[in-house]
Amino acid sequence: MSLTVEPGLDLGECLVTEDRVRQYVEAVGDQQRVYFGHSLIPPVAMTAWALGAILDKLALPDGAIHSSQELETLGVARFPGTYRITADPGKPRQRGNLVFLTVSYSVADVEGRIVQRGKSTVLSTDQTDGQSESEARPQSAAQRNGPALDAEDLGVLGPPRTISQHQLNAYTDASGDRNPLHLDPAFAEGTQFGGVIAHGMLTLGFVGELMASIFGRSWLDTGGLNVRFRGPAHLGDRVRAWCKVSKPSNEKSGSGDGLVVCSIGVFNEGTGEELITGTATVAAEVPINAT
């Protein structure tokens, strides 16, 4: 398979209204009110819209999946507002019959100030090489089981969420990501996943909600993420986000960058499988409920 990409893609303007933010948070199930109290855009929402624009522009093959995501908040992003998204796709890399593509992106306000930048890596199967039997075979629940996670070691837990097709449909409309892996049972059954799976950015939205609940506006103004998507959430799976401070702010000591560094992730409560793992950063003092 050959992917044709252009550097310096202008993905156009993204108009963010209060209604658009509400559509996103309702699709995720995010109950935080801090966004509307300050008219601030959730960082993961901005990333979701940027990724939706990237996927639409690149027209990747059906079934391409998200493998990693970075985001960095550089400025205040308020609604209503208009933001311009630009992207710079890297050179596609091939490993076996998998093709990886990393796209750097930035989001700027109407005055040209960058409010967010990040990197998205997606991968797709090179169908010209054929699929191996192991890649094509649907995974059983037993194959998806991971090591049991100890909730006491995960710090703060977000609310449990059960993945439903209704939620995937709502998230598709909110994000613009219309990959048939999330919408078309017949298509999804023929993939290595054996059925419909949730958008990776939807499950990452559960982390964004948890970070907002812990750090409030500091997360919206300064939040950053660096995560890998390690496993899919299937329909009916019950999943939870978690966050644990791994490096407290040392701002009071006058040394370091003053950032709180957290280990974060999402896991499947039924199987113990880790779906997302990574780190988050925020310029804030450590709240009592984060430890």
mmCIF file of N, CA and C in Angstrom, residues 106-216:
data_model
loop_
_atom_site.group_PDB
_atom_site.id
_atom_site.type_symbol
_atom_site.label_atom_id
_atom_site.label_comp_id
_atom_site.label_asym_id
_atom_site.label_seq_id
_atom_site.Cartn_x
_atom_site.Cartn_y
_atom_site.Cartn_z
ATOM 1 N N SER A 106 -0.806 21.445 14.644
ATOM 2 C CA SER A 106 -0.914 22.587 15.549
ATOM 3 C C SER A 106 -2.255 23.260 15.336
ATOM 4 N N VAL A 107 -2.739 23.891 16.408
ATOM 5 C CA VAL A 107 -4.024 24.604 16.381
ATOM 6 C C VAL A 107 -3.747 26.029 16.820
ATOM 7 N N ALA A 108 -4.134 27.002 15.995
ATOM 8 C CA ALA A 108 -3.868 28.418 16.281
ATOM 9 C C ALA A 108 -5.172 29.194 16.337
ATOM 10 N N ASP A 109 -5.189 30.242 17.166
ATOM 11 C CA ASP A 109 -6.369 31.102 17.233
ATOM 12 C C ASP A 109 -6.351 32.111 16.088
ATOM 13 N N VAL A 110 -7.339 33.007 16.063
ATOM 14 C CA VAL A 110 -7.470 33.936 14.928
ATOM 15 C C VAL A 110 -6.314 34.926 14.857
ATOM 16 N N GLU A 111 -5.596 35.095 15.961
ATOM 17 C CA GLU A 111 -4.440 35.993 15.955
ATOM 18 C C GLU A 111 -3.145 35.255 15.652
ATOM 19 N N GLY A 112 -3.262 33.977 15.323
ATOM 20 C CA GLY A 112 -2.096 33.209 14.938
ATOM 21 C C GLY A 112 -1.315 32.598 16.080
ATOM 22 N N ARG A 113 -1.816 32.715 17.311
ATOM 23 C CA ARG A 113 -1.126 32.134 18.457
ATOM 24 C C ARG A 113 -1.469 30.655 18.562
ATOM 25 N N ILE A 114 -0.456 29.814 18.667
ATOM 26 C CA ILE A 114 -0.682 28.377 18.782
ATOM 27 C C ILE A 114 -1.182 28.060 20.181
ATOM 28 N N VAL A 115 -2.331 27.422 20.265
ATOM 29 C CA VAL A 115 -2.923 27.064 21.562
ATOM 30 C C VAL A 115 -2.728 25.585 21.880
ATOM 31 N N GLN A 116 -2.483 24.783 20.850
ATOM 32 C CA GLN A 116 -2.217 23.365 21.095
ATOM 33 C C GLN A 116 -1.379 22.800 19.949
ATOM 34 N N ARG A 117 -0.504 21.871 20.292
ATOM 35 C CA ARG A 117 0.203 21.119 19.265
ATOM 36 C C ARG A 117 0.315 19.678 19.739
ATOM 37 N N GLY A 118 0.567 18.781 18.795
ATOM 38 C CA GLY A 118 0.655 17.388 19.178
ATOM 39 C C GLY A 118 1.072 16.510 18.025
ATOM 40 N N LYS A 119 1.053 15.207 18.280
ATOM 41 C CA LYS A 119 1.380 14.203 17.265
ATOM 42 C C LYS A 119 0.395 13.042 17.382
ATOM 43 N N SER A 120 -0.096 12.599 16.249
ATOM 44 C CA SER A 120 -0.970 11.426 16.184
ATOM 45 C C SER A 120 -0.297 10.378 15.306
ATOM 46 N N THR A 121 -0.240 9.143 15.786
ATOM 47 C CA THR A 121 0.275 8.051 14.971
ATOM 48 C C THR A 121 -0.856 7.074 14.700
ATOM 49 N N VAL A 122 -1.062 6.776 13.422
ATOM 50 C CA VAL A 122 -2.082 5.811 13.023
ATOM 51 C C VAL A 122 -1.400 4.701 12.235
ATOM 52 N N LEU A 123 -2.022 3.543 12.227
ATOM 53 C CA LEU A 123 -1.469 2.435 11.462
ATOM 54 C C LEU A 123 -2.579 1.738 10.703
ATOM 55 N N SER A 124 -2.220 1.152 9.579
ATOM 56 C CA SER A 124 -3.176 0.410 8.781
ATOM 57 C C SER A 124 -2.486 -0.813 8.194
ATOM 58 N N THR A 125 -3.299 -1.772 7.793
ATOM 59 C CA THR A 125 -2.778 -3.017 7.234
ATOM 60 C C THR A 125 -2.613 -2.881 5.733
ATOM 61 N N ASP A 126 -1.447 -3.311 5.254
ATOM 62 C CA ASP A 126 -1.197 -3.323 3.821
ATOM 63 C C ASP A 126 -1.876 -4.545 3.220
ATOM 64 N N GLN A 127 -3.041 -4.371 2.646
ATOM 65 C CA GLN A 127 -3.803 -5.500 2.130
ATOM 66 C C GLN A 127 -3.132 -6.155 0.929
ATOM 67 N N THR A 128 -2.218 -5.443 0.274
ATOM 68 C CA THR A 128 -1.550 -6.038 -0.874
ATOM 69 C C THR A 128 -0.625 -7.161 -0.449
ATOM 70 N N ASP A 129 -0.196 -7.150 0.821
ATOM 71 C CA ASP A 129 0.646 -8.218 1.327
ATOM 72 C C ASP A 129 -0.168 -9.341 1.932
ATOM 73 N N GLY A 130 -1.465 -9.117 2.096
ATOM 74 C CA GLY A 130 -2.332 -10.121 2.716
ATOM 75 C C GLY A 130 -2.228 -10.083 4.220
ATOM 76 N N GLN A 131 -3.226 -10.632 4.898
ATOM 77 C CA GLN A 131 -3.233 -10.708 6.349
ATOM 78 C C GLN A 131 -2.815 -12.097 6.785
ATOM 79 N N SER A 132 -2.049 -12.156 7.848
ATOM 80 C CA SER A 132 -1.733 -13.454 8.424
ATOM 81 C C SER A 132 -2.960 -13.980 9.155
ATOM 82 N N GLU A 133 -2.992 -15.287 9.399
ATOM 83 C CA GLU A 133 -4.142 -15.880 10.077
ATOM 84 C C GLU A 133 -4.318 -15.287 11.464
ATOM 85 N N SER A 134 -3.207 -15.042 12.169
ATOM 86 C CA SER A 134 -3.308 -14.523 13.528
ATOM 87 C C SER A 134 -3.862 -13.114 13.536
ATOM 88 N N GLU A 135 -3.549 -12.323 12.491
ATOM 89 C CA GLU A 135 -4.051 -10.959 12.438
ATOM 90 C C GLU A 135 -5.526 -10.935 12.068
ATOM 91 N N ALA A 136 -5.944 -11.891 11.235
ATOM 92 C CA ALA A 136 -7.326 -11.888 10.761
ATOM 93 C C ALA A 136 -8.272 -12.532 11.759
ATOM 94 N N ARG A 137 -7.774 -13.407 12.640
ATOM 95 C CA ARG A 137 -8.639 -14.149 13.551
ATOM 96 C C ARG A 137 -9.191 -13.236 14.636
ATOM 97 N N PRO A 138 -10.518 -13.236 14.866
ATOM 98 C CA PRO A 138 -11.086 -12.434 15.957
ATOM 99 C C PRO A 138 -10.518 -12.870 17.297
ATOM 100 N N GLN A 139 -10.319 -11.909 18.190
ATOM 101 C CA GLN A 139 -9.807 -12.208 19.522
ATOM 102 C C GLN A 139 -10.935 -12.656 20.442
ATOM 103 N N SER A 140 -10.694 -13.697 21.221
ATOM 104 C CA SER A 140 -11.646 -14.109 22.249
ATOM 105 C C SER A 140 -11.430 -13.263 23.491
ATOM 106 N N ALA A 141 -12.391 -13.325 24.410
ATOM 107 C CA ALA A 141 -12.242 -12.581 25.663
ATOM 108 C C ALA A 141 -11.013 -13.061 26.422
ATOM 109 N N ALA A 142 -10.745 -14.377 26.380
ATOM 110 C CA ALA A 142 -9.582 -14.905 27.100
ATOM 111 C C ALA A 142 -8.292 -14.375 26.506
ATOM 112 N N GLN A 143 -8.229 -14.236 25.169
ATOM 113 C CA GLN A 143 -7.024 -13.713 24.548
ATOM 114 C C GLN A 143 -6.796 -12.258 24.923
ATOM 115 N N ARG A 144 -7.896 -11.548 25.212
ATOM 116 C CA ARG A 144 -7.750 -10.129 25.538
ATOM 117 C C ARG A 144 -7.455 -9.889 27.009
ATOM 118 N N ASN A 145 -7.518 -10.931 27.830
ATOM 119 C CA ASN A 145 -7.251 -10.747 29.255
ATOM 120 C C ASN A 145 -5.824 -10.294 29.485
ATOM 121 N N GLY A 146 -5.657 -9.341 30.369
ATOM 122 C CA GLY A 146 -4.336 -8.901 30.773
ATOM 123 C C GLY A 146 -4.149 -9.187 32.241
ATOM 124 N N PRO A 147 -2.993 -8.815 32.800
ATOM 125 C CA PRO A 147 -2.784 -9.025 34.228
ATOM 126 C C PRO A 147 -3.766 -8.194 35.039
ATOM 127 N N ALA A 148 -4.244 -8.775 36.137
ATOM 128 C CA ALA A 148 -5.186 -8.052 36.987
ATOM 129 C C ALA A 148 -4.521 -6.812 37.555
ATOM 130 N N LEU A 149 -5.218 -5.682 37.498
ATOM 131 C CA LEU A 149 -4.682 -4.428 38.011
ATOM 132 C C LEU A 149 -5.207 -4.202 39.423
ATOM 133 N N ASP A 150 -4.353 -3.754 40.296
ATOM 134 C CA ASP A 150 -4.722 -3.469 41.669
ATOM 135 C C ASP A 150 -5.222 -2.035 41.758
ATOM 136 N N ALA A 151 -6.522 -1.851 42.035
ATOM 137 C CA ALA A 151 -7.106 -0.513 42.061
ATOM 138 C C ALA A 151 -6.406 0.397 43.064
ATOM 139 N N GLU A 152 -5.857 -0.182 44.147
ATOM 140 C CA GLU A 152 -5.190 0.636 45.152
ATOM 141 C C GLU A 152 -3.912 1.262 44.610
ATOM 142 N N ASP A 153 -3.360 0.698 43.543
ATOM 143 C CA ASP A 153 -2.135 1.226 42.956
ATOM 144 C C ASP A 153 -2.408 2.232 41.842
ATOM 145 N N LEU A 154 -3.676 2.486 41.547
ATOM 146 C CA LEU A 154 -4.013 3.326 40.412
ATOM 147 C C LEU A 154 -4.371 4.756 40.805
ATOM 148 N N GLY A 155 -4.266 5.113 42.082
ATOM 149 C CA GLY A 155 -4.561 6.476 42.491
ATOM 150 C C GLY A 155 -6.034 6.784 42.380
ATOM 151 N N VAL A 156 -6.371 7.853 41.669
ATOM 152 C CA VAL A 156 -7.758 8.289 41.522
ATOM 153 C C VAL A 156 -8.387 7.575 40.333
ATOM 154 N N LEU A 157 -9.561 7.009 40.537
ATOM 155 C CA LEU A 157 -10.280 6.325 39.470
ATOM 156 C C LEU A 157 -11.427 7.194 38.962
ATOM 157 N N GLY A 158 -11.607 7.200 37.655
ATOM 158 C CA GLY A 158 -12.768 7.851 37.082
ATOM 159 C C GLY A 158 -13.988 6.967 37.190
ATOM 160 N N PRO A 159 -15.148 7.476 36.818
ATOM 161 C CA PRO A 159 -16.364 6.660 36.883
ATOM 162 C C PRO A 159 -16.306 5.537 35.862
ATOM 163 N N PRO A 160 -16.896 4.356 36.168
ATOM 164 C CA PRO A 160 -16.920 3.269 35.186
ATOM 165 C C PRO A 160 -17.820 3.639 34.010
ATOM 166 N N ARG A 161 -17.406 3.220 32.826
ATOM 167 C CA ARG A 161 -18.171 3.498 31.613
ATOM 168 C C ARG A 161 -18.349 2.210 30.819
ATOM 169 N N THR A 162 -19.556 1.938 30.377
ATOM 170 C CA THR A 162 -19.833 0.772 29.551
ATOM 171 C C THR A 162 -19.994 1.222 28.108
ATOM 172 N N ILE A 163 -19.192 0.652 27.218
ATOM 173 C CA ILE A 163 -19.180 1.066 25.816
ATOM 174 C C ILE A 163 -20.443 0.572 25.114
ATOM 175 N N SER A 164 -21.133 1.481 24.442
ATOM 176 C CA SER A 164 -22.351 1.138 23.710
ATOM 177 C C SER A 164 -22.276 1.688 22.291
ATOM 178 N N GLN A 165 -23.041 1.083 21.403
ATOM 179 C CA GLN A 165 -23.070 1.586 20.023
ATOM 180 C C GLN A 165 -23.674 2.987 19.969
ATOM 181 N N HIS A 166 -24.634 3.263 20.838
ATOM 182 C CA HIS A 166 -25.219 4.605 20.886
ATOM 183 C C HIS A 166 -24.143 5.640 21.176
ATOM 184 N N GLN A 167 -23.257 5.339 22.129
ATOM 185 C CA GLN A 167 -22.196 6.286 22.449
ATOM 186 C C GLN A 167 -21.220 6.442 21.289
ATOM 187 N N LEU A 168 -20.889 5.336 20.613
ATOM 188 C CA LEU A 168 -19.970 5.423 19.478
ATOM 189 C C LEU A 168 -20.575 6.266 18.353
ATOM 190 N N ASN A 169 -21.870 6.121 18.131
ATOM 191 C CA ASN A 169 -22.529 6.936 17.110
ATOM 192 C C ASN A 169 -22.472 8.419 17.477
ATOM 193 N N ALA A 170 -22.731 8.718 18.755
ATOM 194 C CA ALA A 170 -22.707 10.112 19.207
ATOM 195 C C ALA A 170 -21.301 10.674 19.106
ATOM 196 N N TYR A 171 -20.295 9.856 19.471
ATOM 197 C CA TYR A 171 -18.911 10.345 19.412
ATOM 198 C C TYR A 171 -18.471 10.562 17.967
ATOM 199 N N THR A 172 -18.920 9.708 17.060
ATOM 200 C CA THR A 172 -18.617 9.896 15.639
ATOM 201 C C THR A 172 -19.102 11.253 15.168
ATOM 202 N N ASP A 173 -20.337 11.607 15.520
ATOM 203 C CA ASP A 173 -20.890 12.896 15.114
ATOM 204 C C ASP A 173 -20.137 14.054 15.761
ATOM 205 N N ALA A 174 -19.690 13.863 17.003
ATOM 206 C CA ALA A 174 -19.013 14.946 17.718
ATOM 207 C C ALA A 174 -17.580 15.153 17.236
ATOM 208 N N SER A 175 -16.917 14.079 16.801
ATOM 209 C CA SER A 175 -15.491 14.155 16.464
ATOM 210 C C SER A 175 -15.207 14.221 14.976
ATOM 211 N N GLY A 176 -16.100 13.689 14.172
ATOM 212 C CA GLY A 176 -15.849 13.616 12.736
ATOM 213 C C GLY A 176 -15.068 12.383 12.314
ATOM 214 N N ASP A 177 -14.755 11.483 13.248
ATOM 215 C CA ASP A 177 -14.035 10.245 12.942
ATOM 216 C C ASP A 177 -15.060 9.169 12.569
ATOM 217 N N ARG A 178 -15.170 8.858 11.276
ATOM 218 C CA ARG A 178 -16.211 7.952 10.790
ATOM 219 C C ARG A 178 -15.640 6.601 10.340
ATOM 220 N N ASN A 179 -14.582 6.170 10.974
ATOM 221 C CA ASN A 179 -13.974 4.874 10.688
ATOM 222 C C ASN A 179 -15.025 3.764 10.865
ATOM 223 N N PRO A 180 -15.230 2.885 9.862
ATOM 224 C CA PRO A 180 -16.241 1.833 9.993
ATOM 225 C C PRO A 180 -15.939 0.828 11.103
ATOM 226 N N LEU A 181 -14.719 0.798 11.622
ATOM 227 C CA LEU A 181 -14.422 -0.054 12.774
ATOM 228 C C LEU A 181 -15.333 0.267 13.952
ATOM 229 N N HIS A 182 -15.816 1.503 14.018
ATOM 230 C CA HIS A 182 -16.632 1.943 15.149
ATOM 231 C C HIS A 182 -18.125 1.954 14.840
ATOM 232 N N LEU A 183 -18.484 1.691 13.575
ATOM 233 C CA LEU A 183 -19.871 1.914 13.158
ATOM 234 C C LEU A 183 -20.501 0.746 12.417
ATOM 235 N N ASP A 184 -19.699 -0.054 11.749
ATOM 236 C CA ASP A 184 -20.210 -1.059 10.823
ATOM 237 C C ASP A 184 -19.877 -2.463 11.326
ATOM 238 N N PRO A 185 -20.844 -3.166 11.932
ATOM 239 C CA PRO A 185 -20.560 -4.497 12.474
ATOM 240 C C PRO A 185 -20.041 -5.478 11.433
ATOM 241 N N ALA A 186 -20.580 -5.438 10.223
ATOM 242 C CA ALA A 186 -20.145 -6.374 9.191
ATOM 243 C C ALA A 186 -18.681 -6.139 8.834
ATOM 244 N N PHE A 187 -18.294 -4.883 8.692
ATOM 245 C CA PHE A 187 -16.892 -4.575 8.400
ATOM 246 C C PHE A 187 -16.000 -4.976 9.567
ATOM 247 N N ALA A 188 -16.407 -4.586 10.791
ATOM 248 C CA ALA A 188 -15.560 -4.813 11.964
ATOM 249 C C ALA A 188 -15.366 -6.297 12.245
ATOM 250 N N GLU A 189 -16.375 -7.126 11.953
ATOM 251 C CA GLU A 189 -16.249 -8.558 12.206
ATOM 252 C C GLU A 189 -15.170 -9.199 11.340
ATOM 253 N N GLY A 190 -14.845 -8.595 10.206
ATOM 254 C CA GLY A 190 -13.824 -9.133 9.329
ATOM 255 C C GLY A 190 -12.426 -8.671 9.646
ATOM 256 N N THR A 191 -12.271 -7.885 10.707
ATOM 257 C CA THR A 191 -10.947 -7.415 11.107
ATOM 258 C C THR A 191 -10.395 -8.272 12.235
ATOM 259 N N GLN A 192 -9.149 -7.977 12.631
ATOM 260 C CA GLN A 192 -8.518 -8.726 13.725
ATOM 261 C C GLN A 192 -9.224 -8.515 15.054
ATOM 262 N N PHE A 193 -10.103 -7.495 15.140
ATOM 263 C CA PHE A 193 -10.798 -7.219 16.394
ATOM 264 C C PHE A 193 -12.067 -8.051 16.547
ATOM 265 N N GLY A 194 -12.565 -8.572 15.460
ATOM 266 C CA GLY A 194 -13.721 -9.456 15.532
ATOM 267 C C GLY A 194 -15.029 -8.768 15.828
ATOM 268 N N GLY A 195 -15.067 -7.463 15.774
ATOM 269 C CA GLY A 195 -16.297 -6.731 16.054
ATOM 270 C C GLY A 195 -16.014 -5.255 16.241
ATOM 271 N N VAL A 196 -17.073 -4.509 16.444
ATOM 272 C CA VAL A 196 -16.965 -3.056 16.613
ATOM 273 C C VAL A 196 -16.153 -2.722 17.859
ATOM 274 N N ILE A 197 -15.267 -1.727 17.753
ATOM 275 C CA ILE A 197 -14.492 -1.244 18.891
ATOM 276 C C ILE A 197 -14.686 0.270 19.043
ATOM 277 N N ALA A 198 -14.400 0.765 20.229
ATOM 278 C CA ALA A 198 -14.539 2.196 20.506
ATOM 279 C C ALA A 198 -13.404 2.982 19.873
ATOM 280 N N HIS A 199 -13.668 4.232 19.557
ATOM 281 C CA HIS A 199 -12.613 5.148 19.130
ATOM 282 C C HIS A 199 -11.581 5.267 20.256
ATOM 283 N N GLY A 200 -10.304 5.236 19.898
ATOM 284 C CA GLY A 200 -9.279 5.457 20.912
ATOM 285 C C GLY A 200 -9.428 6.811 21.581
ATOM 286 N N MET A 201 -9.799 7.830 20.795
ATOM 287 C CA MET A 201 -9.940 9.163 21.359
ATOM 288 C C MET A 201 -11.143 9.277 22.277
ATOM 289 N N LEU A 202 -12.133 8.417 22.105
ATOM 290 C CA LEU A 202 -13.251 8.399 23.057
ATOM 291 C C LEU A 202 -12.753 7.933 24.412
ATOM 292 N N THR A 203 -12.015 6.813 24.440
ATOM 293 C CA THR A 203 -11.514 6.324 25.718
ATOM 294 C C THR A 203 -10.496 7.290 26.311
ATOM 295 N N LEU A 204 -9.736 7.992 25.471
ATOM 296 C CA LEU A 204 -8.824 9.014 25.995
ATOM 297 C C LEU A 204 -9.624 10.176 26.588
ATOM 298 N N GLY A 205 -10.813 10.411 26.068
ATOM 299 C CA GLY A 205 -11.679 11.443 26.640
ATOM 300 C C GLY A 205 -12.029 11.165 28.087
ATOM 301 N N PHE A 206 -12.082 9.879 28.482
ATOM 302 C CA PHE A 206 -12.335 9.543 29.881
ATOM 303 C C PHE A 206 -11.180 10.021 30.759
ATOM 304 N N VAL A 207 -9.955 9.957 30.224
ATOM 305 C CA VAL A 207 -8.791 10.478 30.954
ATOM 306 C C VAL A 207 -8.889 11.995 31.072
ATOM 307 N N GLY A 208 -9.261 12.659 29.975
ATOM 308 C CA GLY A 208 -9.401 14.113 30.013
ATOM 309 C C GLY A 208 -10.399 14.560 31.056
ATOM 310 N N GLU A 209 -11.515 13.852 31.154
ATOM 311 C CA GLU A 209 -12.524 14.179 32.168
ATOM 312 C C GLU A 209 -11.948 14.025 33.571
ATOM 313 N N LEU A 210 -11.215 12.923 33.802
ATOM 314 C CA LEU A 210 -10.642 12.686 35.124
ATOM 315 C C LEU A 210 -9.628 13.766 35.483
ATOM 316 N N MET A 211 -8.786 14.151 34.533
ATOM 317 C CA MET A 211 -7.796 15.201 34.805
ATOM 318 C C MET A 211 -8.477 16.524 35.128
ATOM 319 N N ALA A 212 -9.569 16.835 34.438
ATOM 320 C CA ALA A 212 -10.310 18.064 34.734
ATOM 321 C C ALA A 212 -10.925 18.006 36.120
ATOM 322 N N SER A 213 -11.383 16.825 36.540
ATOM 323 C CA SER A 213 -11.987 16.700 37.867
ATOM 324 C C SER A 213 -10.952 16.876 38.973
ATOM 325 N N ILE A 214 -9.697 16.507 38.699
ATOM 326 C CA ILE A 214 -8.635 16.608 39.711
ATOM 327 C C ILE A 214 -8.005 17.990 39.727
ATOM 328 N N PHE A 215 -7.695 18.524 38.531
ATOM 329 C CA PHE A 215 -6.887 19.744 38.442
ATOM 330 C C PHE A 215 -7.659 20.972 38.004
ATOM 331 N N GLY A 216 -8.929 20.800 37.600
ATOM 332 C CA GLY A 216 -9.741 21.950 37.249
ATOM 333 C C GLY A 216 -9.167 22.768 36.111
#
